[in-house]
XYZ file of C-alpha atoms in Angstrom:
413
model
C -21.303 74.300 122.860
C -18.868 74.020 125.736
C -15.260 75.014 125.143
C -12.513 72.651 126.128
C -10.125 74.133 128.670
C -6.589 72.686 128.992
C -5.002 73.328 132.399
C -2.064 71.681 134.113
C -1.654 71.451 137.889
C 1.499 71.007 139.908
C 1.278 69.063 143.162
C 3.455 70.537 145.919
C 4.535 67.851 148.375
C 6.304 68.246 151.697
C 9.611 66.538 152.232
C 9.550 64.790 155.573
C 12.241 65.340 158.166
C 15.070 62.924 157.299
C 14.874 59.682 159.249
C 18.318 58.129 159.070
C 17.986 54.355 159.176
C 20.579 51.603 159.524
C 18.809 48.800 157.707
C 19.930 45.503 159.240
C 16.995 43.527 157.815
C 18.267 43.384 154.251
C 19.436 40.164 152.644
C 22.917 41.648 152.261
C 25.816 40.934 154.585
C 26.465 44.647 155.029
C 24.358 47.391 156.609
C 23.115 50.098 154.207
C 22.303 53.512 155.662
C 19.677 55.776 154.154
C 17.794 59.033 154.680
C 15.141 58.918 151.952
C 16.074 55.727 150.155
C 17.790 52.553 151.288
C 21.431 53.597 150.923
C 21.569 57.315 150.115
C 22.983 58.745 153.366
C 26.478 59.643 152.133
C 25.352 60.907 148.674
C 22.773 63.215 150.260
C 25.350 64.684 152.657
C 27.691 65.197 149.703
C 24.949 66.956 147.710
C 24.211 69.188 150.681
C 27.882 70.189 150.840
C 28.147 70.744 147.087
C 24.995 72.851 146.673
C 24.784 75.012 149.820
C 27.315 77.858 149.966
C 26.949 78.436 153.703
C 27.141 74.742 154.540
C 30.242 74.280 152.386
C 31.977 77.278 153.990
C 31.219 75.981 157.504
C 32.350 72.420 156.785
C 35.591 73.519 155.126
C 36.309 76.142 157.779
C 35.745 73.857 160.759
C 37.678 71.006 159.104
C 40.624 73.370 158.544
C 40.582 74.416 162.216
C 40.397 70.793 163.373
C 43.418 69.843 161.288
C 45.171 73.103 162.164
C 48.781 72.826 161.094
C 48.938 69.078 161.505
C 49.429 66.333 164.087
C 52.696 66.222 166.024
C 54.338 64.611 169.041
C 55.313 66.586 172.119
C 58.594 64.668 171.882
C 60.151 66.118 168.727
C 62.381 63.057 168.315
C 59.248 61.001 167.557
C 57.868 63.354 164.909
C 59.777 61.718 162.066
C 58.324 58.292 162.895
C 54.848 59.779 163.247
C 55.003 61.493 159.845
C 56.150 58.255 158.200
C 53.213 56.345 159.650
C 50.567 59.026 159.028
C 51.425 61.500 156.260
C 49.840 64.876 156.973
C 47.916 64.933 153.699
C 46.235 61.636 154.642
C 45.257 62.970 158.066
C 43.767 66.109 156.521
C 41.463 64.008 154.324
C 40.360 61.967 157.339
C 39.669 65.169 159.272
C 37.511 66.510 156.440
C 35.498 63.260 156.215
C 34.865 63.316 159.955
C 33.387 66.813 159.770
C 31.397 66.277 156.572
C 30.062 62.768 157.173
C 30.415 62.278 160.931
C 32.479 59.190 160.028
C 36.091 58.715 158.938
C 38.438 55.803 158.345
C 42.098 54.889 158.076
C 43.453 52.040 156.004
C 45.991 50.537 158.420
C 48.927 48.639 156.904
C 50.778 46.228 159.224
C 54.214 44.750 158.710
C 54.562 41.136 157.576
C 54.667 39.805 161.134
C 51.608 41.868 162.135
C 53.561 43.283 165.048
C 53.644 47.003 164.232
C 51.967 49.548 161.970
C 53.855 50.625 158.867
C 51.400 53.106 157.335
C 47.972 54.626 157.863
C 46.209 55.952 154.761
C 42.934 57.768 154.293
C 40.142 55.645 152.856
C 36.958 57.348 151.534
C 34.487 56.553 154.275
C 31.523 56.883 151.888
C 32.802 53.760 150.132
C 32.681 51.628 153.289
C 29.766 49.658 154.699
C 29.835 47.807 157.987
C 29.232 44.073 158.144
C 26.327 42.949 160.303
C 27.603 41.952 163.713
C 25.436 38.800 163.945
C 26.643 37.125 167.176
C 29.727 39.323 167.655
C 30.053 42.212 170.072
C 31.882 44.504 167.653
C 31.966 44.980 163.899
C 34.357 42.411 162.455
C 34.614 43.542 158.835
C 33.918 46.409 156.447
C 33.064 46.151 152.769
C 34.648 48.540 150.268
C 32.873 49.451 147.020
C 33.373 52.470 144.776
C 29.656 52.846 144.017
C 27.076 51.307 146.333
C 24.215 52.483 144.108
C 25.427 50.196 141.304
C 24.528 46.552 141.868
C 27.150 45.475 139.320
C 29.865 47.366 141.217
C 28.716 45.665 144.430
C 29.823 42.328 142.986
C 33.420 43.576 143.074
C 33.250 44.758 146.683
C 36.199 43.904 148.917
C 35.950 42.738 152.518
C 38.517 44.295 154.877
C 38.818 43.321 158.560
C 38.112 45.878 161.232
C 41.180 47.083 163.147
C 42.347 44.665 165.805
C 40.139 41.759 164.726
C 42.500 39.802 162.464
C 46.063 39.052 161.463
C 45.607 40.477 157.972
C 48.152 42.965 156.683
C 45.434 45.538 155.939
C 42.659 46.582 158.338
C 40.153 49.433 158.682
C 40.308 51.815 161.626
C 36.830 53.363 161.676
C 36.325 56.614 163.594
C 32.959 58.010 164.637
C 31.405 59.774 167.579
C 28.737 58.246 169.762
C 25.162 58.757 168.534
C 22.060 57.548 170.395
C 20.493 54.493 168.710
C 23.303 54.457 166.105
C 25.692 51.512 166.294
C 27.148 51.052 162.822
C 27.567 54.675 161.706
C 27.876 58.134 163.181
C 26.001 61.322 162.377
C 27.561 64.653 161.394
C 27.164 67.311 164.063
C 25.324 69.538 161.563
C 22.725 66.971 160.439
C 19.897 69.015 161.982
C 20.538 71.674 159.297
C 20.335 69.247 156.377
C 16.990 70.549 155.126
C 18.065 74.162 155.545
C 21.103 73.524 153.367
C 18.830 72.209 150.623
C 16.531 75.207 151.094
C 19.514 77.453 150.433
C 20.412 75.386 147.383
C 16.864 75.660 146.011
C 17.006 79.433 146.386
C 20.042 79.491 144.124
C 18.092 77.410 141.580
C 15.292 79.958 141.803
C 17.644 82.839 141.040
C 19.332 81.113 138.122
C 15.904 80.323 136.657
C 14.922 83.971 137.007
C 18.095 85.004 135.184
C 17.549 82.459 132.425
C 13.999 83.742 132.011
C 15.171 87.342 131.703
C 13.568 88.226 135.077
C 10.171 88.025 133.402
C 7.237 87.697 135.819
C 5.158 84.547 135.866
C 2.585 85.035 133.135
C -0.220 83.167 131.400
C -0.627 83.731 127.640
C -4.201 83.113 126.474
C -4.817 82.405 122.792
C -8.445 83.396 122.175
C -8.987 81.940 118.709
C -9.724 78.338 119.566
C -7.840 75.315 120.915
C -5.335 73.970 118.347
C -4.253 70.363 117.972
C -1.722 69.014 120.517
C 1.162 69.149 118.019
C 0.364 72.765 117.134
C 0.111 73.689 120.827
C 3.567 72.226 121.447
C 4.962 74.205 118.513
C 3.472 77.483 119.764
C 4.767 76.886 123.324
C 8.250 76.103 121.998
C 8.264 79.262 119.865
C 7.238 81.486 122.798
C 9.772 79.844 125.092
C 12.585 80.162 122.559
C 11.834 83.810 121.754
C 11.129 85.270 125.198
C 13.065 83.223 127.790
C 16.785 83.304 128.535
C 19.123 86.167 129.407
C 19.776 86.994 125.742
C 16.055 87.517 125.146
C 15.402 89.883 128.055
C 13.587 93.031 126.955
C 12.099 91.598 123.766
C 8.535 92.501 122.845
C 5.694 90.568 121.246
C 3.798 91.558 118.062
C 0.384 90.033 117.377
C -1.599 90.343 114.125
C -5.352 89.772 114.541
C -8.392 89.767 112.224
C -10.708 90.505 115.123
C -9.798 92.450 118.333
C -11.969 90.022 120.272
C -9.581 87.199 119.414
C -6.370 88.984 120.341
C -4.048 87.147 122.764
C -4.208 88.239 126.386
C -1.237 88.115 128.745
C -2.092 87.880 132.437
C 0.630 88.441 135.036
C 0.501 86.140 138.053
C 1.939 88.105 140.965
C 2.710 87.234 144.555
C 2.902 90.052 147.061
C 6.234 90.726 148.802
C 7.856 87.766 147.046
C 11.325 89.335 147.212
C 11.028 89.886 150.982
C 9.872 86.307 151.488
C 12.836 84.911 149.570
C 15.229 87.170 151.499
C 13.729 85.977 154.791
C 14.048 82.307 153.832
C 17.663 82.839 152.727
C 18.597 84.623 155.962
C 16.769 82.106 158.148
C 18.316 79.092 156.369
C 21.793 80.589 156.724
C 21.226 81.262 160.426
C 20.044 77.691 161.092
C 23.061 76.250 159.273
C 25.420 78.394 161.351
C 23.669 77.316 164.557
C 23.911 73.624 163.606
C 27.659 73.996 163.038
C 27.930 75.944 166.317
C 29.479 78.898 164.517
C 29.449 81.728 167.050
C 30.935 84.206 164.601
C 30.606 83.684 160.841
C 33.498 86.143 160.415
C 35.868 83.312 161.342
C 35.026 81.707 157.995
C 34.657 84.832 155.927
C 30.846 84.925 156.248
C 29.384 88.334 156.993
C 25.900 88.606 158.522
C 23.724 91.605 159.342
C 24.007 91.514 163.123
C 27.192 90.533 164.919
C 26.319 91.427 168.498
C 29.800 92.718 169.276
C 31.197 96.231 169.424
C 34.042 95.384 167.034
C 35.094 92.639 164.673
C 38.254 91.849 166.659
C 36.275 91.467 169.876
C 33.776 89.212 168.119
C 36.423 87.010 166.521
C 38.490 86.610 169.699
C 35.477 85.612 171.795
C 34.009 83.394 169.099
C 37.305 81.630 168.408
C 37.772 80.839 172.102
C 34.280 79.335 172.328
C 34.692 77.378 169.103
C 38.043 75.928 170.138
C 36.583 74.702 173.413
C 33.150 73.514 172.299
C 33.754 72.286 168.749
C 37.371 71.986 167.621
C 38.913 70.280 170.668
C 36.275 67.499 170.850
C 36.955 66.605 167.208
C 40.712 66.693 167.766
C 40.399 64.609 170.910
C 38.347 61.990 169.061
C 41.052 61.645 166.408
C 43.900 61.608 168.937
C 42.228 58.920 171.043
C 41.568 56.701 168.015
C 45.125 57.033 166.689
C 46.728 56.649 170.123
C 44.667 53.533 170.807
C 45.790 52.057 167.473
C 49.432 52.848 168.272
C 49.092 51.234 171.692
C 47.628 48.029 170.220
C 50.502 48.003 167.731
C 53.044 48.154 170.528
C 54.239 51.672 169.713
C 55.289 53.885 172.587
C 53.121 56.824 173.627
C 53.835 59.707 171.266
C 51.886 62.300 173.260
C 50.027 63.514 170.215
C 48.669 67.029 169.758
C 47.325 69.203 166.966
C 49.187 72.409 166.238
C 46.465 75.008 166.248
C 45.530 77.291 163.378
C 44.701 80.706 164.848
C 43.299 83.527 162.673
C 45.898 86.206 161.998
C 43.537 88.967 163.144
C 43.352 87.383 166.606
C 47.132 86.856 166.798
C 47.774 90.469 165.801
C 45.282 91.844 168.315
C 46.659 89.697 171.149
C 50.245 90.568 170.255
C 49.409 94.250 170.354
C 47.656 93.993 173.721
C 50.416 91.902 175.346
C 53.344 93.706 173.694
C 54.527 90.406 172.181
C 55.316 89.157 168.703
C 52.835 87.155 166.660
C 55.156 84.141 166.828
C 55.245 84.310 170.645
C 51.477 84.569 170.879
C 51.021 81.613 168.509
C 53.449 79.536 170.557
C 51.563 80.361 173.764
C 48.266 79.313 172.170
C 49.689 75.966 171.121
C 51.221 75.339 174.546
C 47.890 75.980 176.202
C 46.199 73.518 173.837
C 48.932 70.897 174.221
C 49.203 70.925 178.010
C 45.812 71.063 179.715
C 46.168 71.193 183.491
C 45.145 67.571 183.943
C 46.829 66.981 187.306
C 45.095 69.877 189.009
C 41.805 68.819 187.475
C 42.221 65.226 188.653
C 43.153 66.396 192.149
C 40.090 68.626 192.189
C 37.838 65.746 191.127
C 39.338 63.463 193.805
C 38.800 66.131 196.437
C 35.156 66.598 195.405
C 34.626 62.813 195.432
C 36.145 62.399 198.903
C 34.100 65.272 200.317
C 30.888 63.922 198.800
C 31.649 60.384 199.979
C 32.289 61.596 203.532
C 28.938 63.378 203.588
C 27.159 60.211 202.411
C 28.869 58.116 205.088
C 27.977 60.646 207.756
């Protein structure tokens, strides 16, 4: 007589590389954007931020550096007007959205005559969807909904004109960077590390499961006295799980009473060689890829310590890394925001406010520079801001003109 064996198998599937799609073929008037599903782009980015410690630290750290100490005018007499139009707390939220989602938006409030801007508020960009352009050149409207995954909530969506396309009192100023083959939405600069952030999150799930299971190895308990009915099997499994899993049950032992030694339960341990080293490698590799995607030259800038720094001292590392980050990452973000806001002010008939971000420089760098230059921290900080505010544009333009003229002369010759 053949014995009935009851085994369960788990199918391990590979998650494909995210293919971010702007679906313009739907029956809706708006354009959903999805990675795995039809309209899950923003929720997935949010989950990645909420579950990956390294990703969250990078996003928050870079967003803080982009915002710095706020947006100001080089003409101090215009600062009061600027702060009334764009409160600093609203700008900080917009800055964070731009880093996290690669998209950000202002809710622009015009005066009754639609001649000048009264206020600019942050609007959660994840709640906005662009209207299909149809025969237009630019996006004419955006739809606002608090939950795009709920079809009932979609019925209460609100259509808001895009900035500069209407005479409505409220418009949406949408800010995003250029992305190849992306017209309606932008991509975050760290999107290439999306899977690595989820790998890091899954490692944390692994560890919490190990803790809840009392760090017990993976085992198979064989009952050698026949196969009980399904209900009895469920009861036995529940009893074993309740008695031997969980942190409060760590270290417990099992007692078995048997009529025949041949029928005693057997416990087989399923082991995987070097499992700890493999998990450590995956964790280190995932963290490294996330840092690379965010272009973090030195994790120390954000309080992240790694094994190898590549510098002779922490101060040297931070000073060099901060200089590179300001040039390659922070300034492009700041310039994108300044250009969008300045363009809006110009269309509203406001005079040029010569906007700039007051920089946020790590104290360790200010202290080191002050010590080397025999200056105070306040003087060093002021010098840093002046350098960021006043790039040598005239000399650069003259240099470009000179190169152009020289090149043109050679072509003509």
